Structures are given as structure tokens and as C-alpha cells.
Coordinates of C-alpha atoms (C1' of nucleotides) in Angstrom, one line a residue:
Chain A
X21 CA -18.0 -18.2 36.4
X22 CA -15.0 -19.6 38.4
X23 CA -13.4 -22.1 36.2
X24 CA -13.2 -25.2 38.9
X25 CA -17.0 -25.5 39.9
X26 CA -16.4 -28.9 38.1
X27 CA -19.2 -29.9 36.0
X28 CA -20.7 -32.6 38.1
X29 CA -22.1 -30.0 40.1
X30 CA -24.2 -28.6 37.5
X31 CA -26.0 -31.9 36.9
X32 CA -28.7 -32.0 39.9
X33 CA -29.1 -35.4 40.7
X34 CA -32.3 -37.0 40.0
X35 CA -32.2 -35.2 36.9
X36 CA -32.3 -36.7 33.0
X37 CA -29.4 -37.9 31.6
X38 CA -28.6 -36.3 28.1
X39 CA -28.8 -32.6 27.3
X40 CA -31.8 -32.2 29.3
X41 CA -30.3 -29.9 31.4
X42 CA -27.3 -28.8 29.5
X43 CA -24.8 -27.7 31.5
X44 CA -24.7 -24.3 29.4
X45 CA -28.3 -24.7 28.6
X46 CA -27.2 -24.7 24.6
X47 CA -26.1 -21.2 25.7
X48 CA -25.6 -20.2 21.9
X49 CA -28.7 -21.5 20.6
X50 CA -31.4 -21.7 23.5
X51 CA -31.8 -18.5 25.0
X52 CA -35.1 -16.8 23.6
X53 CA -37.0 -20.4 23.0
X54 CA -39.8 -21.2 25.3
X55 CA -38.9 -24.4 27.8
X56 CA -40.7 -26.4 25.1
X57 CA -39.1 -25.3 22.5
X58 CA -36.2 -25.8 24.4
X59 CA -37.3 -29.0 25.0
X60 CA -37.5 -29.8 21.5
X61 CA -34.0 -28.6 20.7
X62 CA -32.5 -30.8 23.6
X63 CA -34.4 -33.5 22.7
X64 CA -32.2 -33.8 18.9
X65 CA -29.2 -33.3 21.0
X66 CA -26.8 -36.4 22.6
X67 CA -23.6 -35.4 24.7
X68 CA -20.3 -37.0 23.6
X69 CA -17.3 -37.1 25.7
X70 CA -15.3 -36.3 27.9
X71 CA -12.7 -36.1 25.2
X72 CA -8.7 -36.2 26.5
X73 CA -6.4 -33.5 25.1
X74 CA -5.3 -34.1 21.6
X75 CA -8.2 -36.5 20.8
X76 CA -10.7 -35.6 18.2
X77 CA -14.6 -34.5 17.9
X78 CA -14.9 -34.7 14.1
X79 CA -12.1 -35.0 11.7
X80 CA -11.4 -33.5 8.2
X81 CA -12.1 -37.0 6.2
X82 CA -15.7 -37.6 8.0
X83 CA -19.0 -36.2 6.4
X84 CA -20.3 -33.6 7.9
X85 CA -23.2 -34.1 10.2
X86 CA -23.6 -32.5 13.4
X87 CA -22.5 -29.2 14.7
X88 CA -21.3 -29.1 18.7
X89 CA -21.7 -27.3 21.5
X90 CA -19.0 -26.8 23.8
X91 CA -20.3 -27.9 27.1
X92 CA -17.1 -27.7 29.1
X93 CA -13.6 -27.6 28.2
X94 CA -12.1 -25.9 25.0
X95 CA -10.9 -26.7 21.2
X96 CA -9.0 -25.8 18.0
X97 CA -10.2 -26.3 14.3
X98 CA -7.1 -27.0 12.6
X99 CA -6.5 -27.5 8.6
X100 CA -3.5 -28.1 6.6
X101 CA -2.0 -25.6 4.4
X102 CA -0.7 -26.2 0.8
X103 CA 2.6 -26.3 2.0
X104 CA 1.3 -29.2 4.6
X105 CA 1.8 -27.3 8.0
X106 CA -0.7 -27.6 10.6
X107 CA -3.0 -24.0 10.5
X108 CA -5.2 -23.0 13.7
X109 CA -7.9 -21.6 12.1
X110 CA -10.2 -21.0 15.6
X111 CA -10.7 -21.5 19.3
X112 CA -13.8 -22.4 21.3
X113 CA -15.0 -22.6 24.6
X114 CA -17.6 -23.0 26.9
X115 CA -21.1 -22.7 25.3
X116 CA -19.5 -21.9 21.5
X117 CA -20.8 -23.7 18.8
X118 CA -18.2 -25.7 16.8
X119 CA -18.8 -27.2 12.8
X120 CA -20.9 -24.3 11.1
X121 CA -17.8 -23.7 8.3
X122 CA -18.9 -27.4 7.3
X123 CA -22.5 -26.5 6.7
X124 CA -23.8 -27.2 3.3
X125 CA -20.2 -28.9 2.4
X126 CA -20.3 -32.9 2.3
X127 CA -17.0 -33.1 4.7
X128 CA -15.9 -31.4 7.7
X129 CA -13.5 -28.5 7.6
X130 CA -11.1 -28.9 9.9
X131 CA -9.5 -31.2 12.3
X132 CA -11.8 -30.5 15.8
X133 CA -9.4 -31.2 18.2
X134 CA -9.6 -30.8 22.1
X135 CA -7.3 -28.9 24.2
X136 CA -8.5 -30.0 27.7
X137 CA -11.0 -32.9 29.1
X138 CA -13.4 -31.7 27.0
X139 CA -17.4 -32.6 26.5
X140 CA -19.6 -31.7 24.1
X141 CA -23.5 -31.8 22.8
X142 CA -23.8 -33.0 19.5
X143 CA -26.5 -31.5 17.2
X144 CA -27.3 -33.6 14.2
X145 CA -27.6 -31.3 11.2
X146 CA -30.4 -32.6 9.6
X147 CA -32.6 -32.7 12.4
X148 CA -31.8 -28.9 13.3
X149 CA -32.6 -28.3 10.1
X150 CA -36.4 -29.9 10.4
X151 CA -36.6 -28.7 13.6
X152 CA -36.4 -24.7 12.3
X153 CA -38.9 -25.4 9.7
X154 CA -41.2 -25.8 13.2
X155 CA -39.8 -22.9 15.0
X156 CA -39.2 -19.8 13.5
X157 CA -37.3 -18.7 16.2
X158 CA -34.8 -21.1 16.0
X159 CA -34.3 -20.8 12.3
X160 CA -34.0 -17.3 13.4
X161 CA -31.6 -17.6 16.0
X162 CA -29.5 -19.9 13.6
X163 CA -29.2 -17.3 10.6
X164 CA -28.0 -14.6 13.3
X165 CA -25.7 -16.8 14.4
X166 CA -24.3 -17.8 11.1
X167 CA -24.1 -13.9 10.1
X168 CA -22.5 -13.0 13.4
X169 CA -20.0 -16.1 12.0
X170 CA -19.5 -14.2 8.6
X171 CA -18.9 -11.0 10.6
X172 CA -16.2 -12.3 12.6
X173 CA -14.5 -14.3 10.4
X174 CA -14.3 -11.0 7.9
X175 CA -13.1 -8.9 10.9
X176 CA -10.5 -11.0 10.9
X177 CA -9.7 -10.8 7.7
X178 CA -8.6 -7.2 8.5
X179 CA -7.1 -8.7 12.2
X180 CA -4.9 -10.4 9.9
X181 CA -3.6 -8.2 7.4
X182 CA -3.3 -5.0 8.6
X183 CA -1.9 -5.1 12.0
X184 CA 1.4 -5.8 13.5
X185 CA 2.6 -8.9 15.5
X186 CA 1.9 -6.6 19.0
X187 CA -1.6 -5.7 17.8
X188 CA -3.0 -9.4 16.8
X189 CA -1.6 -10.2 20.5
X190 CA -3.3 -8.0 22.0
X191 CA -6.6 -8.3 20.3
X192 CA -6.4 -11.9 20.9
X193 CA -5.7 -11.6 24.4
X194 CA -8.3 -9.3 24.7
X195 CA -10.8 -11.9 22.9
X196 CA -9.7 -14.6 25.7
X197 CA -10.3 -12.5 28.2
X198 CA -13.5 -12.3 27.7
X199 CA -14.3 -15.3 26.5
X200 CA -12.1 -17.2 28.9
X201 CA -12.5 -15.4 32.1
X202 CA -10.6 -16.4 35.5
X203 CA -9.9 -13.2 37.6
X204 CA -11.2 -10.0 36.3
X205 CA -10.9 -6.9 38.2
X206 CA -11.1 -3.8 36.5
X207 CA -7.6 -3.3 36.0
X208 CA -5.9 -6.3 36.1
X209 CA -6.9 -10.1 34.3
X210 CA -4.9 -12.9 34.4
X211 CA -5.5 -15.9 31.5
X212 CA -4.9 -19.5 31.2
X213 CA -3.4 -20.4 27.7
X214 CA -4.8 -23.6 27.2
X215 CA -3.8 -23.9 23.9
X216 CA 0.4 -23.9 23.2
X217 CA 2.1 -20.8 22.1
X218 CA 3.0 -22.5 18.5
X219 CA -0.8 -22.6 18.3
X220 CA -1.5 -18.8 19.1
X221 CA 1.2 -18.3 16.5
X222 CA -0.7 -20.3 13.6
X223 CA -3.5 -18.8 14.6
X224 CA -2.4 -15.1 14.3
X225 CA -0.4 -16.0 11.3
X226 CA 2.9 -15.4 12.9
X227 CA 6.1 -17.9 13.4
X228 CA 6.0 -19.4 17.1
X229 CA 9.6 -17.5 17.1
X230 CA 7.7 -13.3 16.3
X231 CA 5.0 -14.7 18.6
X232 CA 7.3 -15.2 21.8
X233 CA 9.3 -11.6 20.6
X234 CA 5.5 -10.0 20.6
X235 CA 5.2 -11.2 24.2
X236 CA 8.6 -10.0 25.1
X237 CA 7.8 -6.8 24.0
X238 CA 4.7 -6.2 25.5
X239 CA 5.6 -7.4 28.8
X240 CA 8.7 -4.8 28.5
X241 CA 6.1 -2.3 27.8
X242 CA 4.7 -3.2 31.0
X243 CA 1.5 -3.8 28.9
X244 CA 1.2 -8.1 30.2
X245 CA 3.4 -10.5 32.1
X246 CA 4.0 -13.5 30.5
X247 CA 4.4 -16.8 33.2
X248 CA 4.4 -19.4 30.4
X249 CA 0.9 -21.0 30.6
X250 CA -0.9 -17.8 31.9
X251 CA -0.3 -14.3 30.7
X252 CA -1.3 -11.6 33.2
X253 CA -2.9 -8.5 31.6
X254 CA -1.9 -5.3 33.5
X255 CA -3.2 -2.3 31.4
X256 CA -6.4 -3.2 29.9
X257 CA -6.7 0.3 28.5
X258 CA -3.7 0.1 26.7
X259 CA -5.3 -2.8 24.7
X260 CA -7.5 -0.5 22.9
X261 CA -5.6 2.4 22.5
X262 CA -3.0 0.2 21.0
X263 CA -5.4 -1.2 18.3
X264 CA -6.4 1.8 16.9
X265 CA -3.3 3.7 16.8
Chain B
X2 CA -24.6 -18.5 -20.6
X3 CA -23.5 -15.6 -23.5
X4 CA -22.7 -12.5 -21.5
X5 CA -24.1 -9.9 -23.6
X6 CA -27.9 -11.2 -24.1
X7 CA -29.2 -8.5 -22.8
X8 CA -31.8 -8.8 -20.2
X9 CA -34.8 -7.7 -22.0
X10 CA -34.8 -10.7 -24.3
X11 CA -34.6 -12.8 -20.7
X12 CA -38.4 -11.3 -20.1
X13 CA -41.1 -12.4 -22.5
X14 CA -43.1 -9.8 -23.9
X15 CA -46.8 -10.2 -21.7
X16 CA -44.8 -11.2 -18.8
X17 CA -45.3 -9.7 -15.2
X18 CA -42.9 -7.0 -14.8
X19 CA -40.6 -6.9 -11.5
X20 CA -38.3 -9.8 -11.1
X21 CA -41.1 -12.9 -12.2
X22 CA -38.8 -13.5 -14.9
X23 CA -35.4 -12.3 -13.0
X24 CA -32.4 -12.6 -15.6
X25 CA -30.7 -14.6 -13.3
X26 CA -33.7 -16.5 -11.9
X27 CA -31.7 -15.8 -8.5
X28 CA -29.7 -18.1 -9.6
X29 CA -28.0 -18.2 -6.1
X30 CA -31.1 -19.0 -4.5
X31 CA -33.6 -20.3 -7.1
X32 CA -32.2 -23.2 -8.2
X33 CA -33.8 -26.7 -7.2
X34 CA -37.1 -24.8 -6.3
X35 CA -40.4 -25.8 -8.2
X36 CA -42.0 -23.6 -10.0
X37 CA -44.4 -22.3 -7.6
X38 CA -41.8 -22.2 -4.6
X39 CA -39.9 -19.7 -7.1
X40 CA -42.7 -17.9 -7.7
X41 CA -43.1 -16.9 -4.0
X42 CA -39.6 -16.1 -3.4
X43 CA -40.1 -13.9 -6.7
X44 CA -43.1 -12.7 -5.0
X45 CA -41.1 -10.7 -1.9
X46 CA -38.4 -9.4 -4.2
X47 CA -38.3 -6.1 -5.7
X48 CA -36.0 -4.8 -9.1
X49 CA -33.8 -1.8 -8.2
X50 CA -31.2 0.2 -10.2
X51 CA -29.8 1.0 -12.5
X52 CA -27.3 2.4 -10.6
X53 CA -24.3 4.1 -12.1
X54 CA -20.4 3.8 -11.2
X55 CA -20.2 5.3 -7.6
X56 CA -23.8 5.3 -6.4
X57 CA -24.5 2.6 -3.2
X58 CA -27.0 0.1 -3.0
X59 CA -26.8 0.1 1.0
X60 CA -24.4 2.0 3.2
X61 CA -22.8 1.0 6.5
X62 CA -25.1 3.5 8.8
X63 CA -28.4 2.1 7.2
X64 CA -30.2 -0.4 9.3
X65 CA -30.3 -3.9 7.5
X66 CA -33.4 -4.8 5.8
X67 CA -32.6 -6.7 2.7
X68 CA -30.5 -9.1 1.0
X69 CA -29.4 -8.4 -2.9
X70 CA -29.2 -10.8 -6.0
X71 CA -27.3 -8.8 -8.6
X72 CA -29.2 -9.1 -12.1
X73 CA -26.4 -7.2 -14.2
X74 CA -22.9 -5.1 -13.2
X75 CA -20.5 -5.2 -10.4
X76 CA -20.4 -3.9 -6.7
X77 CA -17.6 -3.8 -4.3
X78 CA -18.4 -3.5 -0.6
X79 CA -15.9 -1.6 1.6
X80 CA -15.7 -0.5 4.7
X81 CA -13.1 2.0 6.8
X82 CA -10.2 0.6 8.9
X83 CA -9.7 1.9 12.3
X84 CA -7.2 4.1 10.5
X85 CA -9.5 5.4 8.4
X86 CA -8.6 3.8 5.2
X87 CA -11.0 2.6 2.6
X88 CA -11.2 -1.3 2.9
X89 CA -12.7 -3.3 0.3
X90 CA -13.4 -7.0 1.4
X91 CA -15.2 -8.2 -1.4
X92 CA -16.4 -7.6 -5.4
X93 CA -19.6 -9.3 -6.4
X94 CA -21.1 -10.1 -10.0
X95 CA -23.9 -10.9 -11.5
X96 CA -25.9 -13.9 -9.9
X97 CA -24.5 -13.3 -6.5
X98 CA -26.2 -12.3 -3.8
X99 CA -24.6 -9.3 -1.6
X100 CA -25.2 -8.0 1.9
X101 CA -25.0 -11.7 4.3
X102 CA -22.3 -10.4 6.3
X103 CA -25.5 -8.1 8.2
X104 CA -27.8 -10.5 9.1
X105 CA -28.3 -11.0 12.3
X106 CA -26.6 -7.3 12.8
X107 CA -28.9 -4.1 13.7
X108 CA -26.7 -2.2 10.3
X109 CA -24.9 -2.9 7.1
X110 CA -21.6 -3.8 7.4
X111 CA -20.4 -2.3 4.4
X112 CA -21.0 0.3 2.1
X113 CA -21.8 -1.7 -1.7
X114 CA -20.6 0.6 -3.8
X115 CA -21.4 0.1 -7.7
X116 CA -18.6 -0.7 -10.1
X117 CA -20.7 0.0 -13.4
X118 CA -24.2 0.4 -14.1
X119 CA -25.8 -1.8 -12.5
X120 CA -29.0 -3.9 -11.6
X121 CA -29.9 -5.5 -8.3
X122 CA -33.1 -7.7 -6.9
X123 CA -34.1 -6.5 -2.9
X124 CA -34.9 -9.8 -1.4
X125 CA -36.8 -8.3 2.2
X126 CA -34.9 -10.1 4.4
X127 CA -37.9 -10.8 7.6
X128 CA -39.9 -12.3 4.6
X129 CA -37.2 -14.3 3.3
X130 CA -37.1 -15.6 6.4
X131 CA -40.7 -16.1 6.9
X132 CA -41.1 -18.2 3.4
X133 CA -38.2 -20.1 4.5
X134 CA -40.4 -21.6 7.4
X135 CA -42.8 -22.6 4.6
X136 CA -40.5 -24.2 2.3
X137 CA -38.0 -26.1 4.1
X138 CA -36.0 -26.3 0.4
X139 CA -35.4 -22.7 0.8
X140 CA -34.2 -22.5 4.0
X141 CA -31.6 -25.4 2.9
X142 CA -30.8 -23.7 0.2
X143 CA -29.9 -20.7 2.3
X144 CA -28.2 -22.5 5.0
X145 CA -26.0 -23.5 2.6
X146 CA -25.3 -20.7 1.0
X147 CA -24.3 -19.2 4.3
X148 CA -21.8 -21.7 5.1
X149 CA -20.5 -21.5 1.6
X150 CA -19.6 -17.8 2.5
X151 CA -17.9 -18.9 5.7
X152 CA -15.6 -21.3 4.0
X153 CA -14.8 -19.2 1.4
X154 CA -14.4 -16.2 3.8
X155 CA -12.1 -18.2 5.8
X156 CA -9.7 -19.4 2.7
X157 CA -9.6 -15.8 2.1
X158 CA -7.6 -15.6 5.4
X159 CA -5.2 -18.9 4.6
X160 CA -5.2 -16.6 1.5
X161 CA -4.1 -13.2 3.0
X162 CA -1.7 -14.3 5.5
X163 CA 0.4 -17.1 3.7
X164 CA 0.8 -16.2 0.1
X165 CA 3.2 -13.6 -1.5
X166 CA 1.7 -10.8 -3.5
X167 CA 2.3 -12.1 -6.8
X168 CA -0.2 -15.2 -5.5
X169 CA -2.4 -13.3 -4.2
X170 CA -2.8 -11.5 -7.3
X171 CA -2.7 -14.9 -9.2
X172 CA -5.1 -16.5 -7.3
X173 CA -7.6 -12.9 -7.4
X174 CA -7.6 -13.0 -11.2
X175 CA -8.1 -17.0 -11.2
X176 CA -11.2 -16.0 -9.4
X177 CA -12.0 -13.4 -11.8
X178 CA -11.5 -15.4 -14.7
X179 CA -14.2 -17.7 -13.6
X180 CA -17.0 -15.4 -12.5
X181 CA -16.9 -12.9 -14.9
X182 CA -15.8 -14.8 -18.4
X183 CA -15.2 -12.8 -21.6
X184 CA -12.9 -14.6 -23.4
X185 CA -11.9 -18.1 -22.3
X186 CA -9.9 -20.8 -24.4
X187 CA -8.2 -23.1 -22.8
X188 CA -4.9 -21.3 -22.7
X189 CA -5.5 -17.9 -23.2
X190 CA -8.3 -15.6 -21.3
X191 CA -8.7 -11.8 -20.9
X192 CA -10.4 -9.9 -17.8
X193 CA -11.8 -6.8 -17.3
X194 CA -11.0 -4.7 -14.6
X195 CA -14.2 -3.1 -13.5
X196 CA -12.5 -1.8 -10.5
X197 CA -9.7 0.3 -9.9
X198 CA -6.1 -1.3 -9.4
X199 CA -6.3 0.7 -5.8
X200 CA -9.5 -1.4 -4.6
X201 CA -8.2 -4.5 -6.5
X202 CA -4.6 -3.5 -3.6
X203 CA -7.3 -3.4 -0.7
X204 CA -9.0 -6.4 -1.4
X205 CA -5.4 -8.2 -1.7
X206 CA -4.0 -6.2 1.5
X207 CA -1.4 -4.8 -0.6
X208 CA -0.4 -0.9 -1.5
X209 CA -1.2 0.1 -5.0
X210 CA 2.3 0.2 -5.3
X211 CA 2.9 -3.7 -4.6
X212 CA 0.4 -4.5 -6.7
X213 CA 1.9 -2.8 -9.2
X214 CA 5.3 -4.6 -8.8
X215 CA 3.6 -7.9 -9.0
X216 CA 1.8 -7.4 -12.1
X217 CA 5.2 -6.0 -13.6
X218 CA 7.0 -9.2 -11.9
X219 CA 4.0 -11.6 -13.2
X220 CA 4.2 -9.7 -16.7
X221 CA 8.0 -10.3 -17.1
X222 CA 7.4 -13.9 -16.8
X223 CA 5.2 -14.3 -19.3
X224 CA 2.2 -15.0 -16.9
X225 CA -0.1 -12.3 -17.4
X226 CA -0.4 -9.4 -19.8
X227 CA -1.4 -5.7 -18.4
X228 CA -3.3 -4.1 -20.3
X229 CA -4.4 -1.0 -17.9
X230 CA -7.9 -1.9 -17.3
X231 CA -7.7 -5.1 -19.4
X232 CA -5.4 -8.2 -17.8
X233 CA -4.6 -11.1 -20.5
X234 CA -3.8 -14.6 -18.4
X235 CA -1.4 -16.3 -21.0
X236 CA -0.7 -19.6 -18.7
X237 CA -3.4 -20.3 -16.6
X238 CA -1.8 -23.3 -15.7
X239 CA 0.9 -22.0 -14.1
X240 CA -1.3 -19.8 -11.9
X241 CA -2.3 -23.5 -10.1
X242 CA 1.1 -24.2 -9.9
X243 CA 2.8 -20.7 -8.5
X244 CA -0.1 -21.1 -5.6
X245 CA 0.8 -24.7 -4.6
X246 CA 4.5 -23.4 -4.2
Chain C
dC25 C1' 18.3 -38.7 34.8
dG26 C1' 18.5 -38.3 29.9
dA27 C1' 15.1 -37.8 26.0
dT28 C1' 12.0 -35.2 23.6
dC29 C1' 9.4 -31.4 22.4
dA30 C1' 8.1 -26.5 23.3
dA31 C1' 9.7 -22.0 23.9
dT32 C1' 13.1 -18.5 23.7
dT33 C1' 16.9 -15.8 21.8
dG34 C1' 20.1 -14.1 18.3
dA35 C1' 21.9 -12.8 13.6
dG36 C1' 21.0 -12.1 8.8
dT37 C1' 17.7 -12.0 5.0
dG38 C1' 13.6 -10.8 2.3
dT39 C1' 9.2 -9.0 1.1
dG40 C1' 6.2 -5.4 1.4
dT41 C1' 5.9 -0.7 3.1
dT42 C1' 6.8 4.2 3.1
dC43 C1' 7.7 8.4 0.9
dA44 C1' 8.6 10.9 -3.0
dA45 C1' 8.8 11.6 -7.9
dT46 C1' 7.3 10.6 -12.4
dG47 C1' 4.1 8.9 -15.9
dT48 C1' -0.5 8.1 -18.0
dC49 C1' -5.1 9.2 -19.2
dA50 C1' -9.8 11.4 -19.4
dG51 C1' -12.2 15.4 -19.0
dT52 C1' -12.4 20.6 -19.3
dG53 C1' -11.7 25.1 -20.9
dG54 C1' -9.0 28.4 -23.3
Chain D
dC3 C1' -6.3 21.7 -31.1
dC4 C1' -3.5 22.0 -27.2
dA5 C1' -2.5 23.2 -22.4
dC6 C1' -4.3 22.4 -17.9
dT7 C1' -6.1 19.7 -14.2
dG8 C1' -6.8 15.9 -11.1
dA9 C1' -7.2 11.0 -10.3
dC10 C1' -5.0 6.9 -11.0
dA11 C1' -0.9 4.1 -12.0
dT12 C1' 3.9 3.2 -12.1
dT13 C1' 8.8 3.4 -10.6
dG14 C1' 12.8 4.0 -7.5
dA15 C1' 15.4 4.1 -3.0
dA16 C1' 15.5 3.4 2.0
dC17 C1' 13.4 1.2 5.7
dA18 C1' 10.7 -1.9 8.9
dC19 C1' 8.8 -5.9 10.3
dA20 C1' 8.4 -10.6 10.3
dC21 C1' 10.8 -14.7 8.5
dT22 C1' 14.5 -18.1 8.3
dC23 C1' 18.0 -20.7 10.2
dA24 C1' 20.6 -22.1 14.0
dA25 C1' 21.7 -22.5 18.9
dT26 C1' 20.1 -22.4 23.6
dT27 C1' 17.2 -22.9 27.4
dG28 C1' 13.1 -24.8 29.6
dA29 C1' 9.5 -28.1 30.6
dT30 C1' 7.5 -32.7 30.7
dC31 C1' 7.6 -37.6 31.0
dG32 C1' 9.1 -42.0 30.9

DNA sequence: CGATCAATTGAGTGTGTTCAATGTCAGTGG
DNA sequence: CCACTGACATTGAACACACTCAATTGATCG
């Protein structure tokens, strides 16, 4: 769970190269399969990267043919809106699966676009697709994961429209937390903003300028602390009570 | 293609009953089957309704069970904020299929609340699944369809966050226009309002009362035409233009 | 060390909200 | 047939929150 166990590490020497032993073990889409099942997955999958910050998995222009899955490191989907400004429209980390808005379109989405040294396992389409007609539990495991997509993206529908600057903050600080863990005590977490503040703002629909007011006024609630690239979370409780008032 | 063929003429007199000869053929789903792969997925499916104005065709506490194909009416599904509103966060018509936000979720996510009378297909959702690892084409076919509903869902968020009301309410009766045609030259169409201006407010994330305003605003510039339950789109061209301002 | 870009802060504006009042329409019963 | 009712729709006035524009500070990198 500590973030700086490198990734080397996790690689036993003498191992296969590849995804054979995925670092996060396809974490989305292998838990419940059988090791050969597993097997089979891993066997469809090839591992791309490292990627530097700012470079790109897939781009908006390429056809769409693989999803990923984040092995270590973290990105944004980005798109452009009609006006032409640059839209967040997600995060990912460690062990999240990255392309499915592109399934069953002929293009990619989005701009996928890292935010750290960042590797990935790439799952061609096509081949996942055969693959489920094999293994019912996979086709299984991929429909769940598509509806829990569809359920998340529509709860954020309402994330979007009917809160206040404060309350998408907190929400989304309360998503990294748990997604992004670093320290974690029961009453006080601490997390790394890997992506820039302009980019939070895109993504919560705010201007960079409300965002950095929203901070302010948390942290003079006493709520967070903001030290620039790490925002300190001192009343998790709050967080809650805050969202449903 | 004619709306108002009734859907007894659609089933041949000496025809199995139930959905062999489904008005819409599941349109959504049956399309580029053979003939026999359609006759298995009619095979799991079941006719219910009609339902009248009010009545649900799944509510948020039941467990999830089935997908629905919507043979005639209208259904909104809605759910409560954590303020206790009413939320709508989608309207469905005929041909489309209603309820993919659950799968892969122990409950219903919604409550589908019928807009008119109104006939539905139950497509069993475990056997859905269990014919798609028989016929590949099916399970691509609903792959797709799942990551159609992710993109759209997420345009509806470019949607809610970036646009004013009036293009909102533009771009929701553009939508309109096109799924649920009554009259349609190429300059002039009229919609029905099967639902109330309130849900049409909740679906925009607007107060009855803004929605209002913009259809007064939209009215006095010759856009539209509000006839109470009836709304006459005199420039549809300018709809494409307002949004890409 | 200056250059550049990100983040912050301030003042003024605008769009949608809130709250309250009025208007419209369908259904009901006198 | 008309008055009454209740839900839905519209309108108005004051307000709140996020936006815009502009200036300042801060961080990063050559």
C-alpha cells in the first residue's frame, strides 16, 4: 500500500516477462477467474510503458482498440469542448481500467494522458471480446464492470449539478482518498495531487480561480490544509455530513 | 417507420404470441442477428404492460433481474437526491432498452416510472447473459450498446455543466425531435411533451421556474413555439448553432 | 537570475436560484 | 353550468454563487 515500494520489487526475478505476473494482477478484471483462466486473460495482454508525464497512451484521432490497465502510476482522459478548452473528463490509478467510453465507437474518446512515470497492460479489444465468449465469468465480470461504469458516470451527473464548489471538493477528495491512499489514520489523511489544480477544476466543472477559493474555504473551516501538491484532510467526518446537508 | 401502426398489425394473425414477432423486433438489440439467433433472444423475453401514466416497471428497492426493451410509450427513471428531491436522469422511448445502469448492482437504480400507457419486453438478465456466451454477435452487440450509454452518459455531463439553460433546453428538445418524431419537415417540427415541464427541469438541472424563463426567452426569439404540452421547433437550425456558441 | 506557467487573490458581473404570488387547466361536486 | 379544488406552470424581485477579467504571487526550469 505505501506508495514507494517501487515496482521492480514486485517483479520476482526469474519470473516471465509480460503480464504474467501483473503487478496488480489485472486487479479490475482478474479476481474470481481460476489461475488458468487467468492465465488466458494475461496471455492477450502486453505491457506498454513507462510513459513520462504529459505523454500519451491512446489519443483522440486513433481507432479504438485496446482498453488499459493501470499497472503503476496514474492518468487523465481529457476531450475538448465546443468552445475548444481542454475538459478532464476522469482520473485513474493503480489497477483502474482506462478506454471502456470508446467501446463499440471506431475512435477513442479522449486524449489518455499520463500524469506520472506511468505503465500500463494493454488489452486488445477484440481478443477480450473472444476470450468471454470462452469464459463466462469474464464476460460476466466485464458487464459488471461496465454497469458499475454507467453508475458512476450518472452519479456524477448529479455530483455535477446539484452541489456547490465546497461539496464537489470534498467528494472528490474523498474519492482520492481512497483510491489514492498514502497515510490513513482514522482521523487524519494526507493526499498527493498528482494531477494540477487547473485539472481538478475541469474536472469538477469549476474555473481553476472558484477551485483555489473552495480550498481556501475549507481549510478556514478547518475541514483540510492545503500545502500545494498535497492537501491534508483533517475531519473526515465532516466530508459526509457536508454532502448531504 | 409511421408512428401510429398500431402494434397488432406488426403480429401476423397464427403467429406465436409473447414477443416472437416483438413490434420493435428489439430493435436495440436484434438487429444484425439471423433469424434463429433472434429467435432465442425472443425466446428468454417476456411482454409486460400495459402500464398506465404513473405505475413502475421496476423500483429502486427491487433486486435487479431484468433488462427492458420498450415496445410502445414512454418511461422516465428517477431517483431521490440526498436532499430528498425527485431526480429524473433519463426519458426512454420506444425501441430503447431501460434498466443498464443496474447491472452488475445487487438493486435498481431507479424507479422507471411510466409516462403514458405503455408496453415493455423483460429480457431476464442471467439468461441474457448466458445466450450471449453462445452467440458471440450478441454479446457484441451488447457491449456496444453499453459503451454507447457511457458516452452518451458522459456528454450529458459536458452537457450539464457548460451550457446555459436555454441550450440545455435546445439541445433536450433536439433530442426529442429525433426519437420521438411526429411531425418533421425540414424546417418546421412539433413535440409532445409526455412529461411534465417539472421532470423535463430535473432532467436539465434547472427549477421549473428557469425552465420556464428559457422557453419564454427561446419563444421571444422565434426559436421555438410553447404550446403547453405541445413545443413547435420553428428553426432547427439555429438550435446547432445556439449550442456551438 | 529572469522567463514562463500555475496558482492565488480581488472587484464587479451575470445566470440561475429562492421565495412568494399569480395564472392555467382538468377533474369534481354542488 | 359554474364554483371549488389541487397540481402544474408562469411571472416577478432579491439574492447567492460561480464566472470574468485583471493583477499579484509563487514555483519550476533553463
Amino acid at each position: 500500500m505505501a506508495e514507494s515500494d517501487g515496482n521492480r520489487a514486485a517483479y520476482p526475478p526469474g519470473e516471465k516477462k509480460g503480464c504474467d505476473r501483473c503487478t496488480t494482477r489485472l486487479l479490475c478484471l482478474g479476481e474470481g477467474l481460476t489461475d488458468e483462466q487467468l492465465h488466458g486473460l494475461e496471455s492477450i495482454t502486453h505491457t506498454r510503458g513507462p510513459y513520462q508525464t504529459g505523454q500519451a497512451v491512446y489519443k483522440m484521432e486513433e481507432k479504438f482498440k485496446s482498453l488499459f490497465v493501470i499497472k503503476t502510476g496514474s492518468v487523465k482522459i481529457e476531450s475538448i469542448s465546443h468552445e475548444g478548452n481542454n475538459l478532464v473528463d476522469g482520473f485513474f490509478f493503480r489497477g483502474d481500467l482506462v478506454g471502456l467510453e470508446a467501446i463499440g465507437a471506431d475512435r477513442y474518446q479522449h486524449d489518455a494522458v499520463v500524469l506520472e512515470e506511468t505503465r500500463v497492460c494493454e488489452l486488445p479489444f477484440d481478443q477480450l471480446e473472444t476470450l468471454c465468449s470462452f469464459m463466462p465469468r469474464l464476460q460476466h465480470k466485464i458487464l459488471l464492470l461496465l454497469g458499475q461504469k454507467i453508475r458512476h458516470t450518472n452519479s456524477a451527473i448529479v455530483h455535477g449539478r446539484y452541489l456547490t464548489a465546497e461539496q464537489r471538493l470534498l467528494g472528490f477528495l474523498q474519492v482520492l482518498c481512497r483510491k489514492n491512499v498514502l497515510q490513513h489514520d482514522k482521523y487524519r489523511s494526507s493526499v498527493r495531487l498528482v494531477m494540477s489544480k487547473g485539472d481538478i477544476a475541469s474536472y469538477l466543472g469549476l474555473r481553476p480561480e472558484s477551485l483555489s477559493r473552495a480550498l481556501r474555504k475549507l481549510q478556514s473551516k478547518g475541514i483540510i490544509r492545503n500545502y500545494g501538491k498535497r492537501v491534508e484532510i483533517l475531519n473526515l467526518e465532516s466530508i459526509s455530513g457536508s454532502l448531504c446537508k
